[in-house]
Amino acid sequence: MIDASLFISAVLFTIGVVGVLTRRNAIVIFMCVELMLNAVNLTFVALSRAYGMAGQVFVVFVMTVAAAEAAVGLAIIIAIFRHRQTVNLQNINLLRG
Amino acid sequence: MLLQQVAQAVAPAAESGPHPLAGTAARFLWLLPLLPLLGFVINGLLSLLPAFHAGPADPSAEGHDDPHAPGPVAAHDSAAEQDLPGHHDHGDDHHAVARHRYAGLVSIVGPAVLAATFVLAVMMFLAMRGLGQMEAPYVARYFEWIRAGGLYIPFALQLDQLSMVMVLVITGVGTLIHIFSVGYMQDDPGYPRYFSYLNLFIFFMLLLVLGANYPIMFIGWEGVGLCSYLLIGFWFSEKANADAGKKAFIVNRIGDFGFLVAMFLLFANLHTLSFTSIGARAGDLGYGSALVTTICLFLFLGCAGKSAQIPLYVWLPDAMAGPTPVSALIHAATMVTAGVYLVARSAMLFSMAPVASLTVALVGALTAIFAATIGLKQWDIKKVLAYSTVSQLGYMFVGVGVGAYTAGVFHLVTHAFFKALLFLGSGSVIFAMHRAYHATHSADDAQDMRNMGGLARYMPVTHILMWIATLAISGVPFFSGFYSKDEILGSVFARAHESTLAEAHWLGIPGRPLLYAIYVIGLAAAFITAVYMTRMMIYTFLGTNRTGDAERPHLAEAPWVMTGPLVVLGALSLFGGMFNLPELFPFNYFGLAPEGALHHWLEPVVGRPSLLITGGSEAHVEHGTELALIGAAVAVGVLGIVTALVRLRRGERLVPKARSPEEVGFQRVLLNKYFVDEAYDRALVRPTYNLSRNVLWRGVDVGIIDALVNAAAKISRGVGGIGSSLQSGQVGTYAWVLLVGVLAVLGAFTLRS
Amino acid sequence: MRGEIYPLFYTFHFYVFGVIAIASALVFVTRKSPVAAALWLVMTMFALAAMYVLLDAHFIGAIQVLVYAGAIMVVFLFVIMLLNLGHPSELADAQTGWWKLGAGAVGVALISMIATRVRADLPESLLVPANFAQTELANRNAVGSVADPLFRADQYLLAFELTSILLLAAIVGAVVLGRRSTPTRLTTGAATDAEKRDARDLAGVSGD
């Protein structure tokens, strides 16, 4: 089952990547990032069966950080929305060089 | 066989003890060029200081509102202004403005420095004479100038009989001209600048003649070219004057190229450039070889540039745009004679290359007659004298070309006297004419002979002195020019009779007929010389005055500061022949002048090369032939004078320049100097100009180099633009880049495994 | 434990949930409406939770549902609703066709590369005995097996404490970023109209 888990994890990760590249809504992109994190969690859990509890402990940490990151990130998006009335990433290009 | 003898004789004997001149005045040899340099520095500094206050009343300067002189008004306004070259109709003309503040100091420093140099030179001359026959030159090395690989050039000055003669002429005639300039340039705003340039010129000229090796001589060579440029374009606010200066310098430069190539060839083959060493080793080059001929021809190219021979003479008539004393000093007495000095100095080389010597003589002869014909139809008095100078230089080159080095140098000396006298005399004339036109606010040409006439009445002293010079240049017996010119022609004839040159072949033509032809050309040129000089005298001093009734009361003799030097030069032109009397003459000035003095004096320097050309014996013709030759020369000269007097007495029908008719036919060709300048312009100047403008400037500089630089800038900008577009501010793009990076790293790992 | 007795049961269900997870993810990525996308992501997470349990990570499975699906996705949905982004008709969301093609290519490349790496053998030295997970679960229960390394001073206690500080920083940051600026002197008093307009802009769209 470890092989299958790793494969599924890879596929989910790739789907997340494609989503990041393809979507324009900032929140949806954020959710794709969460999908990627979940895929990685699957990998950790799968491998913890072979390598000990460290894998699962690390998943706890990943989830914690994901939560923190989601909170802050969404706060930023709200702040941007207040300024620009949009969350379409194509319109948010103040860093344009 | 003869060559070995000569070479051995020239090789310096093993130095046994110091040179006999070592303890004498000659140890101040370094002071000779340095004094004029000091004068240059002082006068130069004075010229940089602010300059103006109203000078002593000059009757023609007060209350001036001169329509064509913007200079004066501006000068009064700006007290701190430097010398403003005023507006001039032609080079020589200038308007009295205000006397330069330091004019007095400059008037003393300028000529005094040169007089001191002359006195020092005389002391050295006396020391040399006291030695009797001095075989080896006195060489003083001062410091090491260049040492690069096998090339070793010390800064060394050399004093021998030839350079002594040149130094005496330069400093002597130079002092007289400086004194003359005090009067002539008295009202010029650029007074100190003028004297500083003049002193600088003397410095370089002395370096030229005192140098102990070719590079030192070349410093002087280039330096006099520079000073010539500075002085010709002295009144540079007139474009024509500046152009004349440029032309002189550029044409000179072409000659300098020849000099340089000759130096390179000399060094490549002999590994030395000092005169004594070259004299000793010249035999290594091979008598009559292509190498020595090439070297001599390139040296002669330098001479053609500096001494205004065909084809590089075109700058000399234009050089008349400078002040008249400059024309006298530089373009009559000293700078243009540097070429003759070079040939005499390189006598050993030239005597080993008969083809080159014949070339020198031939070009000299052709130049002599060519320039003489042009002088027949010039109306500007200075232009007549300019072409006369070119023609007489041709004579000198004929002299040194056929191996009569003494004769060439002798003519150089006498020519310095009478040509300087002619130029300074014409300067006095122009000065008077100019004052007259100034007083009446006329814009007429003060230098055109059609505006002159009958000036003998108003300027008697100048008149007589100019006649002395004219008779000298025409070769009338017992004047100085007679002796020198006659010696040249006699030498040509003698060498045509028997010499190595006569045996040689020039481009397939045998030497003997060539030399006879040169002799005939010389005679013809002498005839034409007499004609145009007499013509000049007639139009200027004889007949009725055409200047104009308003101006006539103002015509007067020049002040004594100008006429004094004229008198000295007149005496020298009259009695200068005694420097080298031919042995034929019983007339030896009551024992004061031993016969052939110059010949004996120069013998240690040029005697052996001269022998090489004549084939080992002094060139002699029988007494009868010699008398006939002298008679021919005299006859030709007198005939020329008489012809001019007879035919041109109808100069009465001349009208002033303003109303003169246009020339037609061959006269027009002569007046326009055979259109040589126009031909050069078409053939050389315009193509060069087009080449540099269209090909080199537009094509290479703008099209290639600028394009490359701009392309570099554009590429930078383009790359920057690409980089800038990467910074789109779009997060999506950034995610892409990130992903591509991840793929790259993963790919590297994948591939590695 | 049970995995040994009924391996087929577990394996089959593992694959079922795997397929569900992948399918949900695909649907999630292609939804126009953010709300629909969020819900499909929740579905994916449920499937993953099931897979965790099947992999003998009971605690993690529970945490996944509680924290991820129950808290984080709820926050996402809150924000979507707050910003009124629910209407699918407003957004033409995805990028252009070329972009999608490129993304697809990237995806294929990524999968292939990962798949290649995955084939590699697992390093021997770190392996734990085959029944490790069951043993752990038997000795300590599900929570204890995760908590034990987490609170051991020689294992992950330090990381745990640091994570708590991280959470504190995140909370503070979120509060600061989300706060509307209080009315300043600029919105009252002697400010120009433009300044007042700017201040109002900063404070929020609706001006409250």
Short mmCIF file of N, CA, C and O in Angstrom, two decimals, chain B residues 110-161:
data_model
loop_
_atom_site.label_atom_id
_atom_site.label_comp_id
_atom_site.label_asym_id
_atom_site.label_seq_id
_atom_site.Cartn_x
_atom_site.Cartn_y
_atom_site.Cartn_z
N GLY B 110 63.27 90.02 -26.62
CA GLY B 110 63.28 89.27 -27.88
C GLY B 110 64.60 89.37 -28.63
O GLY B 110 65.33 88.39 -28.79
N PRO B 111 64.95 90.55 -29.11
CA PRO B 111 66.19 90.64 -29.87
C PRO B 111 67.43 90.43 -29.01
O PRO B 111 68.43 89.88 -29.49
N ALA B 112 67.38 90.83 -27.73
CA ALA B 112 68.59 90.71 -26.90
C ALA B 112 69.01 89.27 -26.75
O ALA B 112 70.18 88.92 -26.82
N VAL B 113 68.03 88.41 -26.52
CA VAL B 113 68.34 86.99 -26.38
C VAL B 113 69.07 86.49 -27.61
O VAL B 113 70.08 85.77 -27.53
N LEU B 114 68.58 86.92 -28.73
CA LEU B 114 69.18 86.43 -29.97
C LEU B 114 70.55 87.07 -30.20
O LEU B 114 71.48 86.41 -30.68
N ALA B 115 70.68 88.32 -29.85
CA ALA B 115 71.98 88.96 -30.00
C ALA B 115 73.01 88.28 -29.11
O ALA B 115 74.16 88.05 -29.52
N ALA B 116 72.57 87.92 -27.91
CA ALA B 116 73.50 87.21 -27.01
C ALA B 116 73.91 85.88 -27.64
O ALA B 116 75.09 85.50 -27.59
N THR B 117 72.93 85.20 -28.25
CA THR B 117 73.25 83.93 -28.89
C THR B 117 74.25 84.14 -30.01
O THR B 117 75.19 83.36 -30.20
N PHE B 118 74.07 85.24 -30.75
CA PHE B 118 74.99 85.51 -31.86
C PHE B 118 76.39 85.77 -31.33
O PHE B 118 77.38 85.27 -31.88
N VAL B 119 76.47 86.53 -30.27
CA VAL B 119 77.80 86.84 -29.72
C VAL B 119 78.48 85.55 -29.28
O VAL B 119 79.66 85.31 -29.55
N LEU B 120 77.71 84.70 -28.64
CA LEU B 120 78.27 83.41 -28.20
C LEU B 120 78.73 82.60 -29.40
O LEU B 120 79.81 81.97 -29.37
N ALA B 121 77.93 82.62 -30.45
CA ALA B 121 78.31 81.87 -31.65
C ALA B 121 79.61 82.43 -32.25
O ALA B 121 80.47 81.68 -32.70
N VAL B 122 79.72 83.74 -32.23
CA VAL B 122 80.95 84.33 -32.78
C VAL B 122 82.14 83.90 -31.94
O VAL B 122 83.23 83.59 -32.48
N MET B 123 81.95 83.85 -30.64
CA MET B 123 83.07 83.42 -29.79
C MET B 123 83.48 82.00 -30.13
O MET B 123 84.67 81.68 -30.22
N MET B 124 82.48 81.15 -30.35
CA MET B 124 82.82 79.78 -30.71
C MET B 124 83.51 79.73 -32.06
O MET B 124 84.45 78.96 -32.27
N PHE B 125 83.06 80.59 -32.97
CA PHE B 125 83.68 80.62 -34.28
C PHE B 125 85.14 81.02 -34.19
O PHE B 125 86.01 80.44 -34.82
N LEU B 126 85.41 82.04 -33.38
CA LEU B 126 86.79 82.47 -33.23
C LEU B 126 87.63 81.36 -32.62
O LEU B 126 88.78 81.14 -33.02
N ALA B 127 87.05 80.67 -31.67
CA ALA B 127 87.80 79.57 -31.05
C ALA B 127 88.13 78.51 -32.10
O ALA B 127 89.23 77.99 -32.17
N MET B 128 87.13 78.26 -32.96
CA MET B 128 87.36 77.24 -33.99
C MET B 128 88.42 77.68 -34.96
O MET B 128 89.26 76.91 -35.41
N ARG B 129 88.36 78.97 -35.31
CA ARG B 129 89.34 79.46 -36.28
C ARG B 129 90.73 79.38 -35.73
O ARG B 129 91.69 79.13 -36.43
N GLY B 130 90.82 79.62 -34.39
CA GLY B 130 92.14 79.59 -33.78
C GLY B 130 92.77 78.22 -33.82
O GLY B 130 93.98 78.09 -33.67
N LEU B 131 91.95 77.18 -34.07
CA LEU B 131 92.51 75.84 -34.06
C LEU B 131 93.18 75.48 -35.36
O LEU B 131 93.81 74.44 -35.45
N GLY B 132 92.99 76.28 -36.34
CA GLY B 132 93.51 75.84 -37.63
C GLY B 132 92.55 74.85 -38.24
O GLY B 132 91.34 75.07 -38.28
N GLN B 133 93.06 73.74 -38.67
CA GLN B 133 92.23 72.75 -39.33
C GLN B 133 91.68 71.77 -38.28
O GLN B 133 92.41 71.03 -37.67
N MET B 134 90.38 71.77 -38.09
CA MET B 134 89.79 70.88 -37.10
C MET B 134 89.19 69.69 -37.84
O MET B 134 88.26 69.85 -38.63
N GLU B 135 89.73 68.53 -37.59
CA GLU B 135 89.32 67.38 -38.40
C GLU B 135 87.99 66.78 -37.94
O GLU B 135 87.10 66.53 -38.73
N ALA B 136 87.92 66.52 -36.62
CA ALA B 136 86.73 65.82 -36.12
C ALA B 136 85.78 66.83 -35.51
O ALA B 136 86.19 67.83 -34.94
N PRO B 137 84.50 66.56 -35.57
CA PRO B 137 83.55 67.49 -34.96
C PRO B 137 83.58 67.40 -33.44
O PRO B 137 83.98 66.40 -32.88
N TYR B 138 83.14 68.48 -32.83
CA TYR B 138 83.05 68.52 -31.37
C TYR B 138 81.65 68.08 -30.99
O TYR B 138 80.68 68.73 -31.32
N VAL B 139 81.59 66.94 -30.33
CA VAL B 139 80.28 66.39 -29.97
C VAL B 139 80.12 66.44 -28.47
O VAL B 139 80.99 65.96 -27.75
N ALA B 140 79.05 67.01 -28.01
CA ALA B 140 78.80 67.09 -26.56
C ALA B 140 77.54 66.31 -26.25
O ALA B 140 76.46 66.66 -26.71
N ARG B 141 77.70 65.26 -25.47
CA ARG B 141 76.53 64.46 -25.09
C ARG B 141 76.01 64.96 -23.76
O ARG B 141 76.76 65.08 -22.82
N TYR B 142 74.71 65.13 -23.72
CA TYR B 142 74.15 65.69 -22.49
C TYR B 142 73.42 64.66 -21.66
O TYR B 142 73.62 64.55 -20.47
N PHE B 143 72.54 63.92 -22.26
CA PHE B 143 71.88 62.88 -21.49
C PHE B 143 71.36 61.83 -22.45
O PHE B 143 71.34 62.04 -23.66
N GLU B 144 70.97 60.73 -21.91
CA GLU B 144 70.47 59.65 -22.75
C GLU B 144 68.99 59.88 -23.01
O GLU B 144 68.20 60.00 -22.09
N TRP B 145 68.67 59.96 -24.27
CA TRP B 145 67.28 60.28 -24.60
C TRP B 145 66.45 59.02 -24.79
O TRP B 145 65.47 58.80 -24.11
N ILE B 146 66.89 58.19 -25.71
CA ILE B 146 66.12 56.99 -26.00
C ILE B 146 67.04 55.79 -25.88
O ILE B 146 68.13 55.78 -26.43
N ARG B 147 66.60 54.83 -25.14
CA ARG B 147 67.31 53.56 -25.18
C ARG B 147 66.25 52.48 -25.22
O ARG B 147 65.54 52.25 -24.24
N ALA B 148 66.14 51.82 -26.36
CA ALA B 148 65.11 50.81 -26.51
C ALA B 148 65.67 49.70 -27.38
O ALA B 148 65.87 49.88 -28.57
N GLY B 149 65.95 48.59 -26.77
CA GLY B 149 66.54 47.51 -27.54
C GLY B 149 67.89 47.92 -28.07
O GLY B 149 68.76 48.39 -27.34
N GLY B 150 68.05 47.82 -29.36
CA GLY B 150 69.34 48.20 -29.94
C GLY B 150 69.45 49.67 -30.25
O GLY B 150 70.49 50.15 -30.71
N LEU B 151 68.38 50.40 -29.97
CA LEU B 151 68.37 51.81 -30.35
C LEU B 151 68.87 52.66 -29.20
O LEU B 151 68.30 52.65 -28.12
N TYR B 152 69.95 53.35 -29.45
CA TYR B 152 70.48 54.23 -28.41
C TYR B 152 70.66 55.61 -29.00
O TYR B 152 71.45 55.78 -29.95
N ILE B 153 69.94 56.57 -28.49
CA ILE B 153 70.05 57.92 -29.02
C ILE B 153 70.32 58.86 -27.86
O ILE B 153 69.45 59.10 -27.03
N PRO B 154 71.50 59.39 -27.78
CA PRO B 154 71.78 60.39 -26.75
C PRO B 154 71.34 61.76 -27.23
O PRO B 154 71.25 62.00 -28.42
N PHE B 155 71.05 62.63 -26.27
CA PHE B 155 70.79 64.00 -26.64
C PHE B 155 72.14 64.67 -26.76
O PHE B 155 72.75 65.03 -25.76
N ALA B 156 72.61 64.80 -27.98
CA ALA B 156 73.97 65.29 -28.20
C ALA B 156 73.96 66.39 -29.22
O ALA B 156 73.22 66.34 -30.20
N LEU B 157 74.78 67.39 -29.00
CA LEU B 157 74.94 68.49 -29.95
C LEU B 157 76.32 68.40 -30.56
O LEU B 157 77.29 68.00 -29.90
N GLN B 158 76.37 68.77 -31.82
CA GLN B 158 77.63 68.61 -32.55
C GLN B 158 78.00 69.94 -33.16
O GLN B 158 77.18 70.61 -33.78
N LEU B 159 79.24 70.31 -32.96
CA LEU B 159 79.71 71.57 -33.54
C LEU B 159 80.84 71.26 -34.49
O LEU B 159 81.90 70.81 -34.08
N ASP B 160 80.57 71.46 -35.77
CA ASP B 160 81.68 71.39 -36.72
C ASP B 160 81.54 72.56 -37.68
O ASP B 160 80.70 73.43 -37.49
N GLN B 161 82.35 72.56 -38.69
CA GLN B 161 82.42 73.77 -39.51
C GLN B 161 81.08 74.06 -40.18
O GLN B 161 80.67 75.22 -40.27
#
